[in-house]
């Protein structure tokens, strides 16, 4: 029995070389024509392009025909097709959604590329605790891709240097114990003589310390080593405010592509950073479970657009917490 697609397959085979030779085209197949995001049930030769562009933006020789030998030509955007790699591998050029980390931590996620408001420089966005070692880093420190726990080495895998970060105010303040302060001062004096940058501070609880974001930037060593796109999401085209019930998605080092919805807005949360350090965050978004350790730094994107909504930084088996994207952009003085 002859399939109704057999004739279309023959037309596709006869025309594929000419179609694939056209600018922006990366694939050709037989499928259903799509209109308004829904399949029509009508067969078509489907041309895959890296990016759909308006006709005025295309050169005359890059405009696809409407049909070939009477068969409709349909176009879908698929991005750049690559051999798949693990998100914990070394990537060059590196997209968002993969392993990254300060050379002294384990690993988190390369969130996205943003641009400095003043210089226009392309910068890597992630969390403070991912690429700035929870405040314990200095500008210029090495940022590795992949992160150290994934095999990243400062000798061969440094993709960027720490540029700046929004400090995290932990629930601590300078101590008031004279004896403890004396021992700390003696220890710091010895550290100075030995050339160490590390210093000891005595601390006590300060429940008034609050934060809005856990965010940091790294400047790529080579601009060509990083991509604007995020794995399985694509290029970001701006930002928008997160709303209660909004569908969201993310692309991260550990759990890859996941989706959820915003269950809480204007949330106040206490986040455990380990080593007996807790930080309080105000005006946060809370979604359902969509992350695990190593996904910190992932960009949260609206489910129905290419707009950034937030920056993932904490979670549990039941919930994921993320900063509103506008607070991140304002603190770091960047655009997305």
Coordinates of C-alpha atoms in Angstrom, one line a residue:
X1 CA 0.0 0.0 0.0
X2 CA 1.3 3.4 -1.0
X3 CA 1.5 5.9 1.9
X4 CA 0.1 9.4 1.2
X5 CA 3.5 10.7 2.1
X6 CA 5.5 8.7 -0.4
X7 CA 5.1 11.3 -3.2
X8 CA 6.0 14.1 -0.8
X9 CA 9.1 12.1 0.3
X10 CA 10.2 11.9 -3.4
X11 CA 9.8 15.7 -3.8
X12 CA 11.7 16.2 -0.5
X13 CA 14.6 14.0 -1.7
X14 CA 14.8 15.8 -5.0
X15 CA 14.8 19.3 -3.4
X16 CA 16.7 18.7 -0.1
X17 CA 20.2 19.7 -1.5
X18 CA 18.9 23.0 -2.8
X19 CA 17.0 23.8 0.4
X20 CA 19.9 22.8 2.7
X21 CA 22.2 25.1 0.6
X22 CA 20.1 28.1 1.6
X23 CA 21.2 30.4 4.4
X24 CA 19.9 29.6 7.9
X25 CA 18.6 26.2 6.8
X26 CA 19.8 23.2 8.9
X27 CA 17.3 20.4 8.1
X28 CA 14.5 19.2 5.9
X29 CA 11.8 16.6 6.5
X30 CA 8.2 15.6 5.9
X31 CA 5.6 16.5 8.4
X32 CA 2.3 18.3 9.1
X33 CA 2.0 22.0 8.3
X34 CA 1.7 24.1 11.4
X35 CA -0.5 27.2 11.7
X36 CA -0.9 29.3 14.9
X37 CA 1.2 26.8 16.8
X38 CA -1.1 23.8 15.9
X39 CA -0.7 21.1 13.3
X40 CA -3.3 21.3 10.5
X41 CA -3.2 17.7 9.4
X42 CA -2.0 18.8 5.9
X43 CA 1.3 17.3 4.8
X44 CA 4.2 19.5 4.0
X45 CA 7.9 19.6 3.4
X46 CA 9.1 21.1 6.7
X47 CA 12.3 23.2 6.6
X48 CA 14.2 23.6 9.8
X49 CA 16.0 27.0 10.3
X50 CA 18.2 28.2 13.0
X51 CA 16.0 31.3 13.4
X52 CA 12.9 32.6 11.8
X53 CA 13.4 36.0 10.4
X54 CA 11.0 38.5 8.8
X55 CA 11.1 38.7 5.0
X56 CA 12.8 42.2 5.0
X57 CA 15.7 40.8 7.0
X58 CA 16.4 38.1 4.4
X59 CA 18.6 38.3 1.4
X60 CA 16.7 37.5 -1.9
X61 CA 18.5 34.2 -2.2
X62 CA 17.6 33.2 1.4
X63 CA 13.8 33.4 0.9
X64 CA 12.3 29.9 0.8
X65 CA 9.7 29.1 -1.9
X66 CA 6.1 28.7 -0.8
X67 CA 6.0 25.2 -2.4
X68 CA 8.0 22.8 -4.4
X69 CA 6.3 20.8 -7.2
X70 CA 2.9 21.6 -5.6
X71 CA 4.0 20.5 -2.1
X72 CA 3.6 23.2 0.6
X73 CA 6.8 24.4 2.3
X74 CA 6.5 25.0 6.0
X75 CA 9.2 26.5 8.2
X76 CA 10.1 25.8 11.9
X77 CA 12.7 27.3 14.1
X78 CA 15.0 24.8 15.8
X79 CA 18.2 26.7 16.7
X80 CA 21.7 25.4 16.0
X81 CA 21.8 21.6 15.9
X82 CA 24.7 20.2 17.8
X83 CA 26.0 16.7 18.9
X84 CA 24.6 16.4 22.4
X85 CA 26.9 16.7 25.4
X86 CA 26.4 16.2 29.1
X87 CA 25.8 19.5 30.9
X88 CA 28.7 18.6 33.1
X89 CA 31.1 18.4 30.2
X90 CA 33.5 21.1 28.9
X91 CA 31.7 23.3 26.3
X92 CA 33.3 25.8 24.0
X93 CA 31.5 27.8 23.0
X94 CA 29.4 27.5 26.2
X95 CA 25.6 28.1 26.3
X96 CA 23.5 28.8 29.4
X97 CA 22.3 25.8 31.3
X98 CA 25.6 24.0 31.9
X99 CA 28.1 23.5 34.7
X100 CA 30.1 26.4 36.0
X101 CA 31.7 27.5 39.2
X102 CA 34.2 29.5 41.2
X103 CA 37.4 27.5 41.5
X104 CA 36.9 27.0 45.2
X105 CA 33.3 25.6 45.1
X106 CA 31.7 22.5 43.6
X107 CA 29.5 23.6 40.7
X108 CA 26.3 25.5 39.8
X109 CA 24.7 26.6 36.5
X110 CA 25.7 29.2 33.9
X111 CA 22.5 31.2 33.9
X112 CA 22.6 33.4 30.8
X113 CA 24.6 36.1 29.1
X114 CA 23.7 39.7 30.1
X115 CA 25.1 43.1 29.0
X116 CA 26.7 45.7 31.2
X117 CA 24.5 48.9 31.1
X118 CA 27.5 51.2 30.6
X119 CA 30.0 49.3 28.5
X120 CA 27.8 46.9 26.7
X121 CA 30.2 44.0 27.6
X122 CA 28.8 40.5 27.6
X123 CA 28.9 39.0 31.0
X124 CA 28.0 35.6 32.5
X125 CA 25.1 35.7 35.0
X126 CA 24.9 33.2 37.9
X127 CA 24.6 33.2 41.7
X128 CA 26.9 34.8 44.2
X129 CA 27.3 31.4 45.9
X130 CA 28.2 29.8 42.5
X131 CA 30.8 32.1 41.0
X132 CA 31.7 34.4 43.9
X133 CA 32.0 31.7 46.6
X134 CA 29.3 33.2 48.9
X135 CA 31.1 36.6 49.2
X136 CA 34.5 34.9 49.8
X137 CA 35.9 35.7 46.4
X138 CA 37.8 38.6 44.9
X139 CA 37.2 40.3 41.5
X140 CA 39.5 38.5 39.0
X141 CA 39.1 35.1 40.6
X142 CA 38.9 32.2 38.2
X143 CA 35.5 30.9 37.1
X144 CA 35.7 27.4 35.6
X145 CA 33.5 25.6 33.0
X146 CA 32.8 22.9 34.0
X147 CA 32.8 23.5 37.7
X148 CA 35.4 21.9 39.9
X149 CA 33.2 18.9 41.0
X150 CA 32.7 18.1 37.3
X151 CA 36.4 18.0 36.6
X152 CA 37.0 21.6 35.8
X153 CA 40.7 22.6 36.4
X154 CA 42.0 26.2 36.8
X155 CA 44.9 25.3 34.5
X156 CA 42.7 24.5 31.4
X157 CA 39.1 25.2 32.1
X158 CA 39.0 28.9 33.2
X159 CA 36.3 30.5 31.0
X160 CA 35.9 33.8 32.9
X161 CA 37.0 35.9 35.8
X162 CA 34.7 37.2 38.5
X163 CA 33.6 40.7 37.7
X164 CA 31.3 41.7 40.5
X165 CA 28.6 40.4 42.8
X166 CA 25.7 41.5 45.1
X167 CA 26.9 40.7 48.6
X168 CA 24.8 38.4 50.7
X169 CA 24.0 39.7 54.1
X170 CA 24.0 36.7 56.4
X171 CA 22.2 36.6 59.7
X172 CA 25.5 37.6 61.5
X173 CA 27.2 40.8 62.6
X174 CA 30.6 41.5 64.3
X175 CA 31.0 39.8 67.6
X176 CA 31.0 41.6 71.0
X177 CA 33.1 39.1 73.0
X178 CA 36.4 40.8 74.0
X179 CA 38.2 37.5 74.5
X180 CA 37.2 36.1 71.2
X181 CA 38.1 39.4 69.4
X182 CA 41.5 39.2 71.0
X183 CA 42.2 35.7 69.7
X184 CA 40.8 36.7 66.2
X185 CA 43.2 39.8 66.1
X186 CA 46.2 37.6 67.0
X187 CA 45.3 35.1 64.3
X188 CA 44.8 37.8 61.7
X189 CA 48.2 39.3 62.6
X190 CA 49.9 36.0 62.0
X191 CA 48.0 35.5 58.8
X192 CA 49.2 38.9 57.6
X193 CA 52.8 38.0 58.3
X194 CA 52.3 34.8 56.3
X195 CA 50.8 36.6 53.3
X196 CA 47.3 35.0 53.7
X197 CA 44.3 37.0 52.5
X198 CA 41.9 35.2 54.8
X199 CA 40.9 36.8 58.1
X200 CA 38.9 35.6 61.1
X201 CA 35.8 37.6 62.3
X202 CA 33.8 36.8 65.4
X203 CA 30.1 37.0 64.7
X204 CA 26.7 36.8 66.3
X205 CA 23.2 36.5 65.1
X206 CA 21.6 39.5 63.3
X207 CA 18.0 38.6 62.4
X208 CA 17.5 42.0 60.8
X209 CA 19.8 41.2 57.8
X210 CA 17.8 40.8 54.6
X211 CA 18.5 40.3 50.9
X212 CA 16.8 40.6 47.6
X213 CA 19.2 38.6 45.3
X214 CA 21.9 36.0 45.2
X215 CA 23.6 37.1 42.0
X216 CA 27.0 37.7 40.4
X217 CA 28.8 38.3 37.1
X218 CA 31.9 36.9 35.4
X219 CA 33.6 38.4 32.4
X220 CA 34.5 35.8 29.7
X221 CA 38.2 35.6 28.8
X222 CA 37.2 35.3 25.1
X223 CA 33.9 36.6 23.9
X224 CA 33.7 33.8 21.4
X225 CA 33.8 31.2 24.2
X226 CA 30.2 31.9 25.3
X227 CA 26.8 31.8 23.5
X228 CA 23.8 34.0 24.1
X229 CA 21.4 31.0 23.9
X230 CA 20.4 28.7 26.8
X231 CA 20.2 25.0 26.1
X232 CA 16.7 23.8 25.3
X233 CA 15.3 27.3 25.7
X234 CA 17.1 29.5 23.1
X235 CA 17.9 33.2 23.1
X236 CA 16.3 35.5 25.8
X237 CA 14.4 38.4 24.4
X238 CA 13.9 40.6 27.4
X239 CA 12.3 40.2 30.8
X240 CA 8.9 40.4 32.5
X241 CA 7.4 40.4 36.0
X242 CA 6.5 37.0 37.5
X243 CA 2.9 36.6 38.3
X244 CA 1.0 34.1 40.6
X245 CA 0.2 31.0 38.6
X246 CA 2.6 31.8 35.7
X247 CA 4.1 28.9 33.9
X248 CA 7.9 28.9 34.0
X249 CA 10.8 26.8 32.7
X250 CA 14.5 26.5 33.4
X251 CA 17.6 24.8 32.0
X252 CA 20.1 23.7 34.6
X253 CA 23.3 21.7 35.2
X254 CA 21.6 18.9 37.2
X255 CA 18.0 18.4 36.2
X256 CA 18.3 19.9 32.7
X257 CA 15.0 21.3 31.3
X258 CA 12.1 21.4 33.8
X259 CA 8.9 23.3 34.1
X260 CA 6.6 24.4 36.9
X261 CA 4.5 27.4 37.9
X262 CA 4.8 30.3 40.4
X263 CA 3.0 29.2 43.5
X264 CA 4.0 32.1 45.8
X265 CA 4.9 35.8 45.3
X266 CA 6.4 38.3 47.7
X267 CA 7.8 35.5 49.8
X268 CA 10.1 35.9 52.7
X269 CA 12.4 32.9 53.1
X270 CA 15.4 31.9 55.3
X271 CA 18.0 30.0 53.3
X272 CA 20.6 27.7 54.8
X273 CA 24.0 28.3 53.1
X274 CA 25.9 25.7 55.3
X275 CA 28.6 26.3 57.9
X276 CA 25.9 27.6 60.2
X277 CA 25.1 30.5 57.9
X278 CA 21.6 31.5 57.1
X279 CA 20.4 34.4 55.0
X280 CA 16.9 35.9 54.8
X281 CA 15.5 37.0 51.4
X282 CA 12.5 39.2 50.8
X283 CA 10.1 39.5 47.8
X284 CA 11.0 36.1 46.4
X285 CA 9.1 33.8 44.0
X286 CA 8.4 30.2 45.0
X287 CA 7.5 27.5 42.5
X288 CA 6.9 23.7 42.7
X289 CA 9.9 21.3 42.7
X290 CA 12.0 21.9 39.5
X291 CA 15.6 21.8 40.7
X292 CA 18.3 20.0 42.6
X293 CA 21.8 20.8 43.9
X294 CA 23.9 22.2 41.0
X295 CA 20.9 24.0 39.3
X296 CA 21.6 27.2 41.3
X297 CA 22.2 30.0 38.8
X298 CA 19.6 28.8 36.3
X299 CA 17.5 31.5 34.6
X300 CA 13.8 31.2 35.1
X301 CA 12.0 31.9 31.8
X302 CA 8.2 32.5 31.2
X303 CA 6.5 29.4 29.8
X304 CA 4.9 31.3 26.9
X305 CA 7.7 33.7 25.8
X306 CA 11.4 34.2 25.7
X307 CA 11.3 36.6 28.7
X308 CA 13.4 36.1 31.8
X309 CA 11.4 36.0 35.0
X310 CA 13.9 35.2 37.7
X311 CA 17.2 33.7 38.9
X312 CA 17.1 30.3 40.7
X313 CA 19.2 30.1 43.8
X314 CA 17.7 27.8 46.4
X315 CA 15.2 25.0 46.9
X316 CA 14.2 21.7 48.4
X317 CA 12.5 18.5 47.4
X318 CA 9.1 20.3 47.5
X319 CA 9.9 23.9 46.3
X320 CA 12.2 26.1 44.3
X321 CA 13.1 29.7 45.2
X322 CA 14.2 32.4 42.8
X323 CA 14.9 36.1 42.8
X324 CA 12.8 38.4 40.6
X325 CA 14.8 39.2 37.5
X326 CA 14.4 43.0 37.7
X327 CA 16.0 43.0 41.2
X328 CA 18.9 41.0 39.8
X329 CA 19.4 43.3 36.8
X330 CA 19.1 46.4 39.0
X331 CA 21.7 45.2 41.6
X332 CA 24.2 44.2 38.9
X333 CA 23.5 47.1 36.6
X334 CA 23.0 45.0 33.5
X335 CA 20.4 44.4 30.7
X336 CA 19.1 41.1 29.4

